[in-house]
Coordinates of C-alpha atoms in Angstrom, one line a residue:
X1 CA 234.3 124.6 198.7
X2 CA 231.8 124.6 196.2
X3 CA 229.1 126.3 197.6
X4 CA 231.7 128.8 198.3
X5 CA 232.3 128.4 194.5
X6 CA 228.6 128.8 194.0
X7 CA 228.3 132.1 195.8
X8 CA 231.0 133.4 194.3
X9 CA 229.5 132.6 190.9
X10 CA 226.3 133.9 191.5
X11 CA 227.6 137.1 192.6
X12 CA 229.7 137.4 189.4
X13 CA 226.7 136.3 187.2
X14 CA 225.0 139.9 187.5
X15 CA 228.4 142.1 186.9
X16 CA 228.7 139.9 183.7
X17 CA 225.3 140.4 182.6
X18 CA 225.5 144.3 183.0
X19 CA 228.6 144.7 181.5
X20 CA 227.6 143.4 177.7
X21 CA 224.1 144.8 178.8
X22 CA 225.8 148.3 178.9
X23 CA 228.2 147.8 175.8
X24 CA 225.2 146.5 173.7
X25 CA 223.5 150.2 175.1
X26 CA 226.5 152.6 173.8
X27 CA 225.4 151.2 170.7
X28 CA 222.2 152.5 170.9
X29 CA 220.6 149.3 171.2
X30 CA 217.7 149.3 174.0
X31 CA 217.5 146.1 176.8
X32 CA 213.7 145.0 177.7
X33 CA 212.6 141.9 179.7
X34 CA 210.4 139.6 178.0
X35 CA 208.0 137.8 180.4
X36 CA 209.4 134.4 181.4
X37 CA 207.7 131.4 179.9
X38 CA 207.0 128.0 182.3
X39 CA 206.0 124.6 180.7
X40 CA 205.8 121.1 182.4
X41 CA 207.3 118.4 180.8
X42 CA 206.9 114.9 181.5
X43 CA 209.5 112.4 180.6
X44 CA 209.9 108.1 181.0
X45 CA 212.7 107.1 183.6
X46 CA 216.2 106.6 181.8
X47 CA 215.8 108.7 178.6
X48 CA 217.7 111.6 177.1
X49 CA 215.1 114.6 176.7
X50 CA 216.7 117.5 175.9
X51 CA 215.4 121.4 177.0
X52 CA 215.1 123.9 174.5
X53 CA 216.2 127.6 175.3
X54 CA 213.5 130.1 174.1
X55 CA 213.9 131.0 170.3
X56 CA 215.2 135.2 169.7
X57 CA 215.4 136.7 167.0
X58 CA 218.7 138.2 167.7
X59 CA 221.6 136.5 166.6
X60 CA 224.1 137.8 169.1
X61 CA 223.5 135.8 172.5
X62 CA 225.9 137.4 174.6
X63 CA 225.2 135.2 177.6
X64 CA 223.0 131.9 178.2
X65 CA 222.5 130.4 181.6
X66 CA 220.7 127.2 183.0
X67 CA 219.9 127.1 186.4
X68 CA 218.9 123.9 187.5
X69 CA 217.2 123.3 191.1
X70 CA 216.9 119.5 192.2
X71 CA 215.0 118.6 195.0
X72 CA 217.0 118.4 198.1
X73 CA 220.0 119.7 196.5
X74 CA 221.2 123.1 195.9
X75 CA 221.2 125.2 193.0
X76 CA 223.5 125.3 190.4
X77 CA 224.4 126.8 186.9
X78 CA 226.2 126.4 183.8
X79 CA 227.0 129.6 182.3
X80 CA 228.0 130.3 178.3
X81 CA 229.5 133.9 177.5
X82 CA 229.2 134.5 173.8
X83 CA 231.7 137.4 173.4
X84 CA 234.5 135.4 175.0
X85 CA 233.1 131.8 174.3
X86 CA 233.6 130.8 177.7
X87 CA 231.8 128.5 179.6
X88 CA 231.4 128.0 183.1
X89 CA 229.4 126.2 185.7
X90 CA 229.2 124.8 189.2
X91 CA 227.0 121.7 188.7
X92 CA 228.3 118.4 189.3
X93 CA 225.8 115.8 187.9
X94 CA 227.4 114.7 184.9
X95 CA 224.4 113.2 183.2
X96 CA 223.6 116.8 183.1
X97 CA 225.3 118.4 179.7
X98 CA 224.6 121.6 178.0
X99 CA 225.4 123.0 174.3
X100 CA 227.8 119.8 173.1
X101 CA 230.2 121.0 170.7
X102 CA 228.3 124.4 169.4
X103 CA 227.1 126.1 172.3
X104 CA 226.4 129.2 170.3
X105 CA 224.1 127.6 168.5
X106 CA 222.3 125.2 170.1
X107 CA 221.8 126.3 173.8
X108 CA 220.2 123.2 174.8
X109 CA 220.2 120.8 177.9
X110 CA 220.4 117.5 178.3
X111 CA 220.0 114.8 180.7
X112 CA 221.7 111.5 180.0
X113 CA 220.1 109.3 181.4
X114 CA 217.1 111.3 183.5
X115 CA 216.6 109.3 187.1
X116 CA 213.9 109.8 189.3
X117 CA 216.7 112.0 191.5
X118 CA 216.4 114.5 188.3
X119 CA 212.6 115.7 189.3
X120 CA 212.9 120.2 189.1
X121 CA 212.8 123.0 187.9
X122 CA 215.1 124.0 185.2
X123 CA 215.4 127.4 183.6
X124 CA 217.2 129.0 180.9
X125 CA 218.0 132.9 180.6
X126 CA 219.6 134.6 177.2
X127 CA 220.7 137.9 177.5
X128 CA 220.9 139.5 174.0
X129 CA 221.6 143.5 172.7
X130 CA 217.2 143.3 172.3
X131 CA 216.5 142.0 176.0
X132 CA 216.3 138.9 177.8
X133 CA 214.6 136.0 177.4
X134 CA 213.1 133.4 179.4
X135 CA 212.0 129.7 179.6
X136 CA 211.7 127.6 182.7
X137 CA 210.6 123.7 182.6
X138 CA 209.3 121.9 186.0
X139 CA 210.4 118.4 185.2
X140 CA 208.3 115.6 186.0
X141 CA 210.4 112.3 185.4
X142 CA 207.9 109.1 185.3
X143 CA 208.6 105.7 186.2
X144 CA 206.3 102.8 185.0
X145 CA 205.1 100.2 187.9
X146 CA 205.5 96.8 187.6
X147 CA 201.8 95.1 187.1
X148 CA 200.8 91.7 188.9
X149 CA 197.8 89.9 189.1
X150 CA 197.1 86.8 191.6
X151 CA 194.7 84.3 192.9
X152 CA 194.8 84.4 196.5
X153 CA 192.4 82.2 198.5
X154 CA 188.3 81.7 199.0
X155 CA 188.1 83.8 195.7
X156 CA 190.2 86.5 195.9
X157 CA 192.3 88.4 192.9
X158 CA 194.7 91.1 194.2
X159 CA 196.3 93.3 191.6
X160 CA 199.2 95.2 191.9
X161 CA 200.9 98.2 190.6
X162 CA 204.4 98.1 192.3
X163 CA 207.0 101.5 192.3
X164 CA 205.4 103.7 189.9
X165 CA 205.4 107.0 189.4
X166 CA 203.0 108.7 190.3
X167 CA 200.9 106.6 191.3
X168 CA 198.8 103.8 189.1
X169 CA 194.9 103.7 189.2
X170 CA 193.3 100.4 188.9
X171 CA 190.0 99.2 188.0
X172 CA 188.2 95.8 187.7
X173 CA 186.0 93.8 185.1
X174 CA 183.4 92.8 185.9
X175 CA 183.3 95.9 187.9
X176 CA 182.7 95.3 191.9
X177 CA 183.6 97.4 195.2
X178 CA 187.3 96.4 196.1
X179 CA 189.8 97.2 198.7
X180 CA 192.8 99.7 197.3
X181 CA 195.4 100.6 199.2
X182 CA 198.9 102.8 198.6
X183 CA 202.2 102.2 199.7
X184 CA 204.6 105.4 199.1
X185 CA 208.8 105.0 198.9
X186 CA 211.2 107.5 200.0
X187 CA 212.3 107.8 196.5
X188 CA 209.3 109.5 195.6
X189 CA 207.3 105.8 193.9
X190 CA 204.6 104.4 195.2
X191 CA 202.5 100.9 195.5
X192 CA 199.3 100.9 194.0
X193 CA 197.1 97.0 195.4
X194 CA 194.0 96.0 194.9
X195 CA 192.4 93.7 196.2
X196 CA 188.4 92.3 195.3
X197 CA 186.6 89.4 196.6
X198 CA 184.5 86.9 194.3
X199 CA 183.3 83.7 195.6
X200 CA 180.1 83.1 195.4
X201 CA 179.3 85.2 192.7
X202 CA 179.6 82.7 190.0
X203 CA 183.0 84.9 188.4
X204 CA 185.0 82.4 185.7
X205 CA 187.3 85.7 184.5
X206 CA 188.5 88.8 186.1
X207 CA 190.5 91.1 184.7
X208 CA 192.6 94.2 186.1
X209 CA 193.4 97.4 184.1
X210 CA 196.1 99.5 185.3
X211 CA 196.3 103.3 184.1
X212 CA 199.3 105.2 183.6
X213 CA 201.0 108.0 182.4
X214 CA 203.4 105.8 181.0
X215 CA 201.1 103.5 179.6
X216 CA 198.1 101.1 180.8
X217 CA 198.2 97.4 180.7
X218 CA 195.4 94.9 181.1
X219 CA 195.5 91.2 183.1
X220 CA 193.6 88.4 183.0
X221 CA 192.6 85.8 185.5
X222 CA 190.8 82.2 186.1
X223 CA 188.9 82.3 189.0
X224 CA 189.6 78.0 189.8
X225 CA 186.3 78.9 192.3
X226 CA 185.1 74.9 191.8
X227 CA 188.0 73.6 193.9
X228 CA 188.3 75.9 196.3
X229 CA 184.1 75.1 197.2
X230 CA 185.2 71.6 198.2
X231 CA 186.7 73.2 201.4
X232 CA 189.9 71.0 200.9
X233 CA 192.8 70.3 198.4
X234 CA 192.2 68.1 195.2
X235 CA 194.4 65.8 196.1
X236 CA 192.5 64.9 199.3
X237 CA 189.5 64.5 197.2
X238 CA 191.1 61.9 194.9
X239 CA 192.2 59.9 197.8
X240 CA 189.3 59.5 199.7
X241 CA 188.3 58.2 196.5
X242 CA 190.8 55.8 196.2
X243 CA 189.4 54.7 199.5
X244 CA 186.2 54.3 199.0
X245 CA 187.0 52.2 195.5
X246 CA 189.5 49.9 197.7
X247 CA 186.5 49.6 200.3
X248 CA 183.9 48.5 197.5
X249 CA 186.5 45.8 196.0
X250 CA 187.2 44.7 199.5
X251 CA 183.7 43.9 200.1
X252 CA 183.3 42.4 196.7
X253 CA 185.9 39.8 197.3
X254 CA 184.2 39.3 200.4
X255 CA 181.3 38.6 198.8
X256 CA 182.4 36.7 196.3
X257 CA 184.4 34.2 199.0
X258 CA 180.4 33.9 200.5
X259 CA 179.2 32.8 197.5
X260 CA 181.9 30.4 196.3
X261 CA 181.7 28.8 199.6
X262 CA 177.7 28.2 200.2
X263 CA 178.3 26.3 196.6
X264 CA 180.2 24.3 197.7
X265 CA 178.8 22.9 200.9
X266 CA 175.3 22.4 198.8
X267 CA 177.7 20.2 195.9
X268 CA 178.8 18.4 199.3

């Protein structure tokens, strides 16, 4: 039904457009094409940015349209004839609004919130008695990761930058040759880990930077390098102590019996 809907539409999009093309002619006005404009635009996961139609100098916008294409969906529209001030449209995302209350006057799209699922190309067309004008956006929404930094075992840190978007870079101080691996998810973040090995090299602190588009964070970490040289939990280590110290008074008391006893048989 609705990409019947959809058809439909797009077929009655052009007969619209020349009709108030050719009015606006009989009145001796000339149409030109204006060369479409594409920006990127980069935006953080769950805010409002709104697009921008290209400015005119005309005042008379006979018709605006925003085509939006999502990836792995199809096309759709939303359609605003001036002369009859109409609007129409065949997408169904409701997070995505155009014009609000004036849609003569600001022709604008909005997203409310963006997702990740709002990654495309948007484009918005005004036909207008001097030509039509252009402005397409390829919409890049970004997601920051979720930074970690742990203390594995013999001297290891692993740092991790989990579901970002795109991808994190990380680096290390002091700086050394580590092990980085990526993990990509179907929902278009990935998982960024590193992972860098310092026993033996006499390390106290290591810290991890992450870069991102969204932001870069730094974390710091105690190498605890002196117990893990003992080759065995501290706890151990303080028992076998406790051992040796019940050992030593064991023989002192033993000692102490010898002596106490050799008195005795000389006072005898």
């Amino acid at each position: 039904m609705s990409s019947a809907f959809g058809r439909l539409f797009t077929v009655f999009l052009p007969s619209i457009a020349a009709s108030i093309i050719s009015s606006c002619m009989d009145r001796n006005q000339s149409t030109l094409t204006y060369p479409e404009v594409n920006t990127t635009r980069s935006v953080p996961v769950d805010t409002k940015p709104v697009l921008s139609c290209p400015p005119v100098l005309c005042t008379a916008v006979l018709l605006t349209t925003w085509e939006v294409v999502l990836r792995d969906k199809p096309p759709c529209n939303r359609v605003y004839r001036g002369d009859t001030n109409e609007t129409k449209g065949n997408c169904t995302d409701e997070r995505i609004t155009t014009w609000g209350s004036r849609p003569d006057k600001i022709p604008a799209l909005q997203i409310d919130p963006v997702a990740i699922t709002h990654d495309g190309y948007y484009k918005c067309e005004m036909v207008t008695p001097n030509g039509n004008f252009y402005h397409g956006y390829h919409l890049q929404v970004l997601v920051p990761p979720e930074v970690t930094l742990v203390q594995s075992k013999d001297g290891t840190a692993v740092c991790k930058a989990a579901a970002g978007k795109p991808a994190a870079q990380i680096s290390w101080t002091p700086e050394r040759a580590c092990t980085t691996v990526q993990e990509p998810w179907g929902n278009g973040t990935v998982t960024v880990q590193s992972t860098c090995h310092w026993e033996g090299h006499h390390v106290q602190n290591v810290s991890c930077s992450v870069s991102h588009l969204t932001g870069n964070k730094s974390l710091t970490i105690q190498l605890n390098q002196g117990a893990r040289t003992l080759g065995f939990p501290v706890s151990y280590f303080l028992i076998i102590l406790c051992v040796k110290f019940s050992f030593f008074l064991v023989i002192l008391v033993i000692l102490g019996f010898i002596y106490f006893q050799r008195t005795n048989d000389c006072r005898a």
